[in-house]
């Protein structure tokens, strides 16, 4: 028998057994569930009787040890709790759902109510001294609306890779046939992990580090995810800065990548898109020289503008000669980080409004560009090459690996961003719906972007008289060299150029916001005691993260910055991100337990995940990640950018960068083993009750779905329910 406390007339008394007595102040209060003011009859009614749920008189039996009570006052609902009326708090709980053997008494006593709240707070702190008293509870910020959250996760998932990588992969790996492995990897690999992260974040209302109180042995997974997200910010925001530079250059009277008569152009520059040059397939005259060279060795004006005017690569021949940052790019980078700070320093209340622009504008611009592209000669040819199925390609292992890598990185599982965003949801938000909507929108955007890109590639192929394979490419080369060249000769080229680079900025900003939000939320939740004691801690900490990320990013805007950019891009979020997602799935499925996890989902959504989700979480998704990791390690090639082959020491730097985040997983596990009493067998996951792990389950309005009672009111009362474990 467990001993519990109750309060009668303001004095603490012992109650033996599973009965628990709750006291609350009854002054001028409104009745829960009725919304009417108290009067004399109400007061007498409450004083004269105790609302009790007896096991002998249930009207219905609920699962997980709960029953419905038919003991209700005459003429109305059973009133279990009454709370002081205020504009900011209306309980609105579901009254007739009380745990078995739980006797709830409502008595009018101000001192008893206050003592009960104090007792609950102190007992909670004693149960888990490492858990912050208010962390993740009622004081946690929430999204202003579900639309803010949905647009935020869509904005993070739909990024630059949807535009510059998927269309090329689809073309290279069998056209329409590529959709078969892509959809299979989506359904059995990426989506289950995405859904798992949403459940974890929303249920715990914690960031990517603190959420692992459910399984402390794997707390390093959270640190790994935060480090990966932070590393990505070092180079990803540079892409947005390049886009901003191109956007500003598009305002000039003449697009600077149209001709070869600029100071940065070389003798090998060839204006392939101009009518007088498009039939010259064999040779190009060299300025001030009577000799000729093959066009294979020439450069387009757009290529030379990007490499020589923007990056200034002519002043560096490798990592050993980085040079000094280019001030124009530094200014663009500073503008980007300023926009990120303005979007993030107030939390999701501010970022949730920004995504209404950053997440929706790309679709408007893509639609406009598609309509214009379809009017160009050669557009149909480009789309045909994009979609033409080659089923024989499906026999190649590389096609399946490309599909797996693309959908995995596109959805963004393992970064901790979706988990961070979901932690600001209301407890009963339908995260299953959000998961499905986001994955559909993300995949549609990738497919839709292919039509836009290949209409212009078909136009270039037609105008130059070369195969599409000659002009098709991926990555920065596509958006900063091929596409600018394609629109340079169009009527109104300035407008099309500005629209395109504005779209790239929007695509990049909301993804960059998500990565930095993961870092900020993860660390502030984990060290919440430190931050809660300091005013304006969110603003100052966000500023610190922004300044640090900006400082490291400066290395990427030097003449040799493109080499460091490529190094970051290859190693910072490659195998380390896969390991983060792998151990996340292992921790939840094999250590925390799918039964517990399914119960958590049921608590929020009112339904348990089915066999498909459980099998994917436990077997298929981890196997899919392991397969990608093994294949990547076996077929790893020496790092190279264009003709530059990276030295061996650069490879070591890259692997050190990757291992610095991966090693957080075993390192933190060892620390947890050392500082936690008991044998290793007892330690992997927490044996504490859920209310001691996540304090919001101790303070709540009675809002019961499944077996949990959850608090969402700022003026809440205490209730007792059965232990979770």
XYZ file of C-alpha atoms in Angstrom:
725
model
C 0.000 0.000 0.000
C 1.281 3.462 -0.884
C 0.987 6.356 1.494
C -0.353 9.566 -0.016
C -1.201 12.994 1.351
C -4.506 14.845 1.461
C -5.611 18.147 2.913
C -8.586 18.761 5.039
C -9.326 22.250 6.313
C -5.830 23.301 5.330
C -4.072 20.575 7.358
C -2.070 17.766 5.894
C -3.312 14.274 6.739
C -2.221 10.819 5.666
C -4.289 8.641 3.438
C -3.369 4.969 3.240
C -3.982 3.037 0.095
C -4.606 4.224 -3.410
C -7.039 6.944 -2.365
C -5.981 10.523 -2.986
C -7.656 13.643 -1.707
C -7.530 16.899 -3.578
C -8.446 20.221 -2.061
C -9.092 23.427 -3.905
C -10.058 26.974 -3.176
C -13.674 27.741 -3.842
C -14.045 31.562 -3.374
C -15.420 33.328 -6.374
C -14.795 30.571 -8.898
C -16.476 29.251 -11.952
C -17.633 25.708 -12.266
C -15.584 23.575 -14.587
C -17.533 22.301 -17.544
C -20.449 24.742 -16.881
C -18.815 28.155 -17.005
C -21.310 29.710 -14.522
C -20.587 31.694 -11.355
C -20.850 30.116 -7.929
C -23.804 30.887 -5.763
C -24.999 29.745 -2.389
C -26.577 26.563 -3.649
C -23.397 25.588 -5.441
C -21.383 26.121 -2.291
C -23.697 24.044 -0.159
C -23.747 21.313 -2.746
C -19.969 20.998 -2.785
C -19.664 21.222 0.989
C -22.298 18.592 1.578
C -21.007 15.906 -0.674
C -17.803 14.340 -1.974
C -17.599 13.281 -5.602
C -16.356 9.717 -5.555
C -15.767 7.244 -8.307
C -16.366 3.760 -6.937
C -15.304 0.642 -8.788
C -18.615 -0.930 -7.873
C -20.672 1.529 -9.907
C -18.988 2.174 -13.207
C -21.050 2.987 -16.266
C -18.311 1.815 -18.577
C -14.872 0.336 -18.325
C -12.016 2.048 -20.110
C -8.697 0.518 -21.020
C -5.458 1.062 -19.133
C -7.045 0.974 -15.715
C -9.637 3.744 -16.021
C -13.359 3.717 -15.494
C -16.166 6.084 -16.167
C -18.037 7.294 -13.102
C -21.789 7.803 -13.013
C -21.738 9.597 -9.676
C -22.922 13.013 -10.805
C -24.723 15.817 -9.007
C -28.400 16.054 -9.694
C -29.154 18.177 -12.697
C -25.637 18.445 -14.060
C -22.190 16.961 -14.560
C -20.026 15.697 -11.771
C -17.873 18.609 -10.656
C -14.532 17.347 -9.472
C -12.502 20.523 -9.332
C -13.237 24.215 -9.234
C -10.754 26.891 -10.078
C -10.469 30.598 -9.652
C -11.931 32.417 -12.603
C -9.507 34.391 -14.716
C -9.336 35.385 -18.356
C -6.212 33.317 -18.904
C -7.392 30.014 -17.482
C -10.391 27.916 -18.326
C -9.927 24.300 -17.457
C -12.423 22.647 -19.724
C -11.524 19.116 -18.637
C -13.312 15.884 -19.296
C -14.893 15.191 -15.908
C -16.139 11.614 -15.830
C -12.787 9.874 -16.358
C -11.051 8.916 -13.083
C -8.523 6.134 -12.390
C -9.682 2.990 -10.622
C -9.706 3.180 -6.834
C -9.033 6.917 -7.019
C -11.280 8.857 -4.680
C -11.349 12.535 -5.475
C -12.830 14.849 -2.881
C -13.549 18.474 -3.559
C -13.428 20.646 -0.435
C -13.479 24.389 -0.116
C -10.270 25.427 1.579
C -7.802 27.996 0.262
C -4.901 26.891 2.434
C -5.352 23.261 1.505
C -5.252 24.085 -2.193
C -2.079 26.149 -1.927
C -0.383 23.550 0.266
C -1.246 20.863 -2.239
C 0.403 22.755 -5.080
C 3.498 23.345 -2.978
C 3.572 19.683 -2.001
C 3.298 18.569 -5.622
C 6.170 20.802 -6.696
C 8.457 19.668 -3.889
C 7.662 15.996 -4.342
C 8.328 16.329 -8.037
C 11.733 17.891 -7.393
C 12.587 15.150 -4.918
C 11.568 12.472 -7.379
C 13.841 13.811 -10.087
C 16.374 16.413 -8.925
C 17.809 16.680 -12.428
C 14.483 17.680 -13.877
C 13.811 21.423 -13.989
C 10.763 22.417 -11.989
C 8.988 24.171 -14.833
C 10.760 22.703 -17.793
C 8.538 21.641 -20.634
C 5.434 22.238 -18.589
C 2.821 24.952 -18.712
C 5.328 27.730 -19.326
C 6.523 26.224 -22.589
C 5.777 28.233 -25.666
C 3.383 26.761 -28.211
C 2.663 27.466 -31.836
C 0.081 30.164 -32.440
C -1.727 27.733 -34.730
C -1.252 24.308 -36.230
C -0.729 25.974 -39.607
C 2.427 27.654 -38.262
C 3.832 24.276 -37.249
C 2.841 22.578 -40.489
C 4.387 25.298 -42.642
C 7.550 25.196 -40.526
C 8.177 21.480 -40.983
C 7.238 21.713 -44.664
C 9.613 24.648 -45.041
C 12.435 22.693 -43.432
C 11.804 19.540 -45.473
C 11.434 21.385 -48.780
C 14.852 22.900 -49.315
C 17.385 23.590 -52.041
C 18.007 19.885 -52.664
C 14.445 19.528 -53.950
C 15.355 21.927 -56.759
C 18.970 21.153 -57.550
C 19.368 17.455 -56.746
C 16.160 15.449 -57.233
C 15.513 16.443 -60.888
C 19.040 15.446 -61.887
C 18.877 12.138 -59.968
C 15.557 11.334 -61.598
C 16.999 12.013 -65.056
C 20.244 10.115 -64.370
C 18.644 7.053 -62.762
C 16.013 6.048 -65.255
C 13.569 8.955 -65.429
C 10.106 7.886 -64.324
C 11.475 4.491 -63.242
C 13.399 6.259 -60.481
C 10.091 6.976 -58.757
C 9.736 3.273 -57.889
C 12.742 3.048 -55.524
C 12.085 6.615 -54.393
C 8.539 5.850 -53.216
C 9.553 2.531 -51.622
C 12.333 4.213 -49.652
C 9.931 6.977 -48.688
C 7.227 4.639 -47.391
C 9.430 2.141 -45.543
C 12.368 4.293 -44.530
C 11.990 8.031 -44.180
C 8.326 8.452 -43.228
C 8.378 6.075 -40.207
C 11.428 7.858 -38.776
C 9.823 11.233 -39.420
C 6.638 10.142 -37.623
C 8.706 8.776 -34.725
C 10.387 12.151 -34.246
C 7.071 13.996 -34.241
C 5.665 11.662 -31.569
C 8.793 11.946 -29.427
C 8.850 15.727 -29.539
C 5.153 16.306 -29.080
C 4.740 13.787 -26.272
C 7.711 14.919 -24.215
C 7.562 18.615 -25.111
C 11.341 18.579 -24.907
C 14.169 19.356 -27.292
C 16.347 16.750 -29.028
C 18.621 16.296 -25.983
C 16.228 16.424 -23.030
C 13.793 14.046 -24.709
C 16.202 11.200 -23.967
C 15.312 11.192 -20.294
C 13.114 8.335 -21.415
C 16.324 6.452 -22.208
C 19.350 8.237 -20.711
C 21.826 5.788 -22.205
C 21.083 7.316 -25.616
C 21.236 10.959 -24.625
C 24.255 11.296 -26.885
C 21.924 10.919 -29.862
C 20.520 14.325 -29.000
C 23.952 15.917 -28.743
C 24.893 14.301 -32.058
C 21.817 15.758 -33.783
C 22.459 19.228 -32.359
C 26.091 19.169 -33.496
C 25.125 18.025 -36.987
C 22.556 20.813 -37.298
C 25.132 23.348 -36.109
C 27.793 22.099 -38.537
C 25.359 22.354 -41.441
C 24.703 26.013 -40.634
C 28.388 26.755 -41.282
C 28.001 26.185 -45.018
C 24.271 26.037 -45.786
C 23.767 29.726 -45.037
C 26.569 30.536 -47.486
C 24.348 29.208 -50.289
C 21.696 31.736 -49.286
C 24.375 34.455 -49.330
C 25.372 33.441 -52.883
C 21.709 33.630 -53.908
C 21.455 37.096 -52.393
C 24.551 38.174 -54.349
C 23.021 36.880 -57.597
C 19.733 38.595 -56.762
C 21.523 41.921 -56.321
C 23.469 41.353 -59.553
C 20.194 40.779 -61.411
C 19.213 44.408 -60.822
C 22.038 45.707 -63.016
C 21.286 47.131 -66.456
C 22.798 44.069 -68.105
C 23.061 40.660 -66.506
C 26.769 40.215 -65.729
C 26.804 36.583 -66.878
C 25.464 37.305 -70.366
C 28.703 38.289 -72.145
C 32.415 37.520 -72.044
C 33.567 41.149 -72.038
C 33.883 41.560 -68.270
C 37.129 42.043 -66.373
C 36.890 38.601 -64.776
C 36.420 36.724 -68.069
C 39.237 34.684 -69.589
C 40.192 33.914 -73.172
C 38.328 30.613 -72.862
C 34.944 32.252 -72.268
C 32.401 31.272 -74.938
C 28.942 32.810 -75.256
C 27.198 29.589 -76.178
C 23.654 30.922 -75.845
C 24.065 33.759 -78.364
C 22.632 33.115 -81.865
C 25.890 33.865 -83.661
C 27.742 31.233 -81.621
C 25.247 28.407 -81.319
C 26.174 26.838 -84.685
C 29.891 26.988 -83.969
C 30.331 23.464 -82.656
C 33.996 22.912 -83.440
C 36.109 25.875 -82.515
C 36.086 29.294 -80.914
C 38.487 32.132 -81.708
C 40.761 33.302 -78.945
C 40.830 37.044 -78.381
C 44.004 38.603 -79.773
C 45.163 35.213 -80.947
C 44.810 33.486 -84.296
C 44.704 30.005 -82.799
C 41.547 28.066 -82.057
C 40.613 25.548 -79.376
C 37.878 22.971 -78.960
C 34.715 24.159 -77.225
C 35.183 21.301 -74.767
C 37.828 23.423 -73.067
C 35.762 26.609 -72.969
C 33.710 28.131 -70.154
C 30.314 29.772 -70.254
C 29.916 33.379 -69.061
C 27.737 32.162 -66.167
C 30.382 29.650 -65.077
C 33.119 32.264 -65.094
C 30.902 34.770 -63.281
C 30.252 32.255 -60.490
C 33.811 30.983 -60.102
C 35.786 34.140 -60.860
C 33.514 37.087 -60.004
C 31.559 35.660 -57.061
C 33.935 33.110 -55.523
C 37.181 34.613 -56.900
C 38.700 31.155 -57.195
C 41.450 32.472 -59.460
C 43.237 33.685 -56.316
C 43.343 30.230 -54.702
C 44.435 26.838 -55.941
C 43.441 24.771 -52.892
C 42.943 24.563 -49.152
C 46.502 25.703 -48.504
C 45.726 29.153 -49.980
C 42.379 30.252 -48.554
C 42.859 34.019 -48.826
C 40.752 36.707 -47.163
C 36.945 36.915 -47.125
C 35.355 38.843 -49.981
C 33.594 41.830 -48.431
C 30.559 41.660 -50.740
C 29.896 38.057 -49.718
C 30.533 38.925 -46.075
C 27.858 41.614 -46.342
C 25.413 39.172 -47.949
C 26.179 36.597 -45.257
C 25.640 39.202 -42.545
C 22.235 40.079 -44.030
C 21.284 36.391 -44.065
C 22.221 35.881 -40.405
C 20.419 39.087 -39.452
C 17.242 37.761 -41.054
C 17.718 34.475 -39.207
C 18.128 36.231 -35.866
C 15.011 38.354 -36.387
C 13.090 35.178 -37.217
C 14.361 33.145 -34.258
C 15.016 35.367 -31.255
C 11.383 35.328 -30.083
C 10.955 31.590 -30.566
C 8.229 29.894 -32.560
C 5.898 32.843 -32.148
C 8.099 34.825 -34.536
C 9.422 32.043 -36.772
C 5.882 30.711 -37.158
C 4.912 33.938 -38.910
C 7.984 34.116 -41.141
C 7.281 30.689 -42.672
C 3.995 31.956 -44.072
C 6.183 33.756 -46.615
C 9.260 31.540 -46.871
C 7.312 28.269 -47.187
C 4.643 29.441 -49.642
C 6.432 31.852 -51.995
C 8.572 29.139 -53.662
C 5.419 27.474 -55.013
C 4.203 30.729 -56.520
C 7.574 31.344 -58.165
C 7.928 27.740 -59.378
C 4.488 27.932 -60.990
C 5.353 31.190 -62.765
C 8.680 29.811 -63.978
C 7.018 26.613 -65.223
C 4.429 28.514 -67.261
C 7.175 30.601 -68.840
C 9.386 27.573 -69.425
C 6.664 25.637 -71.234
C 6.522 28.424 -73.826
C 10.176 27.948 -74.769
C 11.354 25.835 -77.712
C 12.767 22.516 -76.579
C 10.752 22.446 -73.330
C 8.828 19.311 -74.308
C 12.089 17.594 -75.200
C 13.444 18.391 -71.756
C 10.375 17.038 -69.958
C 10.503 13.878 -72.089
C 14.083 13.231 -71.038
C 13.109 13.917 -67.425
C 10.281 11.374 -67.323
C 11.297 8.769 -69.909
C 11.391 5.490 -67.929
C 14.360 3.159 -68.210
C 13.392 0.118 -66.170
C 16.755 -1.524 -66.793
C 18.299 1.057 -64.456
C 16.497 -0.557 -61.511
C 18.976 -3.432 -61.633
C 21.765 -1.060 -60.581
C 22.415 -0.811 -56.836
C 23.485 2.820 -57.128
C 19.976 3.812 -58.218
C 18.477 2.449 -55.002
C 21.155 4.064 -52.870
C 20.591 7.417 -54.596
C 16.864 7.131 -53.911
C 17.458 6.249 -50.260
C 19.939 9.060 -49.659
C 17.810 11.662 -51.439
C 14.550 10.936 -49.613
C 16.275 10.519 -46.270
C 18.044 13.874 -46.413
C 15.058 15.568 -47.994
C 12.636 14.595 -45.221
C 15.254 15.534 -42.630
C 14.905 12.738 -40.065
C 17.836 12.597 -37.671
C 18.523 16.329 -37.604
C 16.361 16.797 -34.503
C 14.562 19.690 -36.201
C 11.189 17.980 -36.488
C 11.513 16.825 -32.894
C 12.259 20.394 -31.770
C 9.374 21.861 -33.728
C 6.956 19.184 -32.478
C 7.897 19.941 -28.868
C 6.052 23.263 -29.200
C 2.810 21.566 -30.245
C -0.213 21.226 -28.041
C -0.355 17.768 -26.520
C -3.232 16.462 -28.616
C -2.178 17.878 -31.961
C -2.689 15.392 -34.796
C 0.974 14.861 -35.670
C 0.093 11.828 -37.812
C -1.787 14.098 -40.200
C 1.107 16.561 -40.204
C 3.548 13.762 -41.048
C 1.536 12.560 -44.034
C 0.847 16.057 -45.370
C 4.506 17.067 -45.100
C 5.854 14.001 -46.887
C 3.307 14.351 -49.705
C 4.088 18.049 -50.166
C 7.831 17.389 -50.023
C 7.728 14.655 -52.654
C 5.373 16.656 -54.865
C 7.715 19.652 -54.706
C 10.688 17.549 -55.770
C 8.760 16.102 -58.702
C 7.269 19.469 -59.662
C 10.679 21.168 -59.555
C 11.904 18.676 -62.128
C 9.404 19.984 -64.663
C 10.603 23.542 -64.069
C 14.300 22.710 -64.329
C 14.047 20.445 -67.374
C 11.959 22.860 -69.415
C 14.897 25.252 -69.244
C 17.474 22.499 -69.769
C 15.532 21.436 -72.860
C 15.566 25.043 -74.026
C 19.354 25.226 -73.557
C 19.831 21.923 -75.366
C 17.715 23.147 -78.274
C 19.429 26.514 -78.529
C 22.978 25.159 -78.286
C 22.261 22.116 -80.435
C 23.742 19.716 -77.888
C 22.302 16.700 -76.014
C 20.592 17.347 -72.692
C 23.230 15.224 -70.979
C 25.725 17.961 -71.839
C 23.877 20.658 -69.919
C 22.254 18.577 -67.152
C 23.990 18.793 -63.794
C 23.209 19.005 -60.073
C 24.118 21.032 -57.010
C 25.325 24.641 -57.064
C 26.405 24.194 -60.680
C 22.766 23.852 -61.729
C 21.336 26.897 -59.967
C 24.333 29.239 -60.193
C 25.637 28.352 -63.670
C 23.174 26.468 -65.863
C 19.912 28.187 -64.958
C 21.278 31.784 -65.023
C 22.653 31.078 -68.488
C 19.299 29.678 -69.607
C 17.309 32.791 -68.666
C 19.963 35.323 -69.684
C 18.766 35.524 -73.302
C 15.022 35.549 -72.553
C 12.937 38.710 -72.892
C 12.618 40.157 -69.398
C 15.601 38.112 -68.236
C 16.112 40.385 -65.219
C 12.657 39.505 -63.895
C 13.085 35.755 -64.359
C 16.502 35.870 -62.762
C 15.270 37.841 -59.741
C 12.296 35.518 -59.281
C 14.496 32.435 -59.363
C 17.066 33.660 -56.853
C 14.355 35.076 -54.602
C 12.855 31.570 -54.564
C 16.241 30.083 -53.613
C 16.527 32.535 -50.713
C 13.069 31.571 -49.447
C 13.834 27.855 -49.775
C 17.077 28.285 -47.888
C 15.856 30.542 -45.091
C 13.200 28.282 -43.582
C 15.550 25.290 -43.721
C 18.300 27.333 -42.056
C 15.814 28.480 -39.412
C 14.979 24.870 -38.620
C 18.601 23.862 -38.154
C 19.404 26.729 -35.799
C 16.135 26.225 -33.900
C 17.244 22.651 -33.208
C 20.491 23.950 -31.693
C 18.775 26.642 -29.620
C 15.891 24.489 -28.370
C 18.105 21.485 -27.672
C 20.595 23.349 -25.492
C 18.090 25.638 -23.767
C 15.898 22.697 -22.773
C 18.828 20.636 -21.553
C 20.243 23.471 -19.451
C 16.934 25.133 -18.680
C 17.754 25.869 -15.040
C 20.625 28.066 -16.155
C 18.539 29.896 -18.746
C 15.390 30.312 -16.637
C 17.315 32.204 -13.989
C 18.412 34.839 -16.504
C 16.107 37.394 -18.136
C 15.987 37.550 -21.939
C 18.029 34.363 -22.089
C 16.415 33.278 -25.378
C 17.381 36.519 -27.112
C 20.976 36.523 -25.885
C 21.587 32.824 -26.459
C 20.164 33.040 -29.979
C 22.484 35.965 -30.645
C 25.449 33.932 -29.393
C 24.590 30.986 -31.651
C 24.162 33.327 -34.623
C 27.495 35.078 -34.022
C 29.388 31.792 -33.630
C 27.873 30.273 -36.762
C 28.517 33.476 -38.733
C 32.148 33.583 -37.610
C 32.859 30.033 -38.768
C 30.957 30.609 -42.029
C 33.378 33.378 -43.015
C 35.912 30.760 -44.079
C 33.527 29.761 -46.888
C 33.464 33.240 -48.471
C 37.220 33.392 -49.064
C 38.775 32.678 -52.497
C 39.447 29.116 -51.342
C 36.126 28.895 -49.530
C 34.491 26.657 -52.116
C 36.938 23.886 -51.206
C 36.058 24.178 -47.524
C 32.372 24.409 -48.461
C 32.599 21.110 -50.320
C 34.424 19.540 -47.362
C 31.686 20.636 -44.941
C 28.975 19.487 -47.337
C 30.485 16.021 -47.667
C 31.319 15.209 -44.050
C 29.289 17.343 -41.634
C 25.906 15.714 -42.279
C 26.763 12.537 -44.117
C 27.318 9.385 -42.134
C 26.853 11.269 -38.850
C 23.242 12.108 -39.695
C 22.562 8.491 -40.620
C 24.031 7.327 -37.306
C 21.873 9.810 -35.421
C 18.707 8.477 -37.045
C 19.825 4.853 -36.642
C 20.454 5.056 -32.899
C 17.281 7.068 -32.451
C 15.289 4.202 -33.960
C 17.209 1.607 -31.928
C 16.728 3.499 -28.666
C 12.978 3.853 -29.095
C 12.252 0.432 -30.586
C 14.619 -1.835 -28.692
C 15.319 -0.087 -25.397
C 12.431 2.217 -24.541
C 10.028 -0.301 -26.033
C 7.437 -0.100 -28.769
C 4.654 -0.934 -26.325
C 5.451 2.135 -24.245
C 5.986 4.251 -27.331
C 2.684 3.129 -28.837
C 0.973 3.948 -25.569
C 2.499 7.423 -25.689
C 1.113 7.914 -29.186
C -2.274 6.671 -27.998
C -2.218 9.194 -25.180
C -1.969 12.025 -27.669
C -3.840 10.775 -30.717
C -6.379 8.367 -29.269
C -5.077 5.478 -31.396
C -2.030 3.266 -31.315
C 0.355 2.914 -34.261
C -0.392 -0.193 -36.291
C 1.796 -3.107 -37.302
C 3.210 -1.251 -40.294
C 4.699 1.472 -38.111
C 5.973 -0.925 -35.471
C 7.691 -3.203 -38.007
C 9.267 -0.245 -39.790
C 10.508 1.285 -36.530
C 11.960 -1.946 -35.225
C 13.330 -3.674 -38.327
C 12.886 -2.074 -41.743
C 13.970 1.522 -41.114
C 17.113 0.618 -39.108
C 18.030 -1.975 -41.753
C 17.557 0.587 -44.485
C 19.917 3.024 -42.722
C 22.531 0.340 -42.050
C 22.458 -0.641 -45.717
C 23.025 2.942 -46.862
C 25.900 3.397 -44.384
C 27.635 0.180 -45.459
C 27.263 0.992 -49.138
C 28.576 4.519 -48.595
C 31.654 3.266 -46.741
C 32.420 0.535 -49.275
C 32.149 2.820 -52.284
C 33.629 5.945 -50.756
C 35.696 7.869 -53.290
C 38.482 10.390 -52.685
C 37.114 13.893 -52.254
C 37.344 16.065 -55.347
C 35.959 19.400 -56.572
C 36.168 19.820 -60.343
C 39.831 19.094 -61.152
C 41.052 19.724 -57.591
C 41.839 16.519 -55.681
C 41.821 17.046 -51.922
C 45.017 16.159 -50.028
C 44.967 13.264 -47.578
C 45.112 15.579 -44.563
C 41.875 17.202 -45.742
C 40.211 13.781 -45.755
C 41.330 13.304 -42.149
C 39.880 16.697 -41.252
C 36.593 15.670 -42.848
C 36.392 12.356 -41.021
C 37.308 14.084 -37.757
C 34.415 16.461 -38.328
C 32.039 13.549 -38.855
C 33.344 11.570 -35.871
C 33.134 14.576 -33.540
C 29.346 14.286 -33.630
C 29.100 10.491 -33.910
C 31.345 9.910 -30.886
C 28.922 11.884 -28.723
C 26.667 8.810 -28.722
C 29.077 6.354 -27.002
C 30.764 9.085 -24.952
C 27.547 10.271 -23.313
C 26.449 6.650 -22.835
C 29.643 5.925 -20.875
C 29.080 9.015 -18.727
C 25.512 7.910 -18.007
C 26.696 4.438 -17.013
C 29.308 5.857 -14.644
C 27.048 8.334 -12.893
C 23.929 6.138 -12.718
C 23.758 3.564 -9.897
C 22.891 -0.023 -10.636
C 23.987 -2.565 -13.190
C 24.106 -1.840 -16.902
C 21.100 -4.058 -17.431
C 19.038 -1.774 -15.220
C 20.230 1.461 -16.778
C 19.464 1.752 -20.488
C 16.073 3.386 -20.075
C 14.447 5.228 -17.251
C 12.425 3.263 -14.729
C 10.864 6.415 -13.305
C 7.225 7.233 -13.747
C 6.370 9.465 -16.645
C 5.283 12.263 -14.319
C 8.765 12.460 -12.794
C 10.461 12.474 -16.202
C 8.299 15.133 -17.794
C 6.826 17.530 -15.224
C 3.877 18.581 -17.351
C 2.228 15.294 -16.381
C 2.207 16.405 -12.742
C 0.582 19.771 -13.367
C -2.400 19.557 -15.624
C -5.947 20.293 -16.350
C -7.849 17.033 -16.399
C -7.697 16.327 -20.096
C -7.551 12.592 -20.493
C -6.863 10.619 -23.639
C -5.518 7.135 -23.196
C -4.003 6.735 -19.752
C -2.379 10.115 -19.253
C -3.650 13.315 -17.759
C -2.053 16.405 -19.203
C -1.689 19.993 -18.078
C -2.122 22.810 -20.545
C -3.319 25.584 -18.262
C -1.152 28.226 -16.645
C -3.251 28.053 -13.453
C -3.469 24.363 -12.862
C -4.358 22.081 -9.991
C -2.873 18.799 -8.911
C -4.252 15.380 -9.655
C -2.957 11.899 -8.928
C -3.043 8.974 -11.295
C -1.556 5.528 -11.576
C 2.152 5.019 -12.103
C 3.260 4.721 -15.706
C 5.800 1.903 -15.417
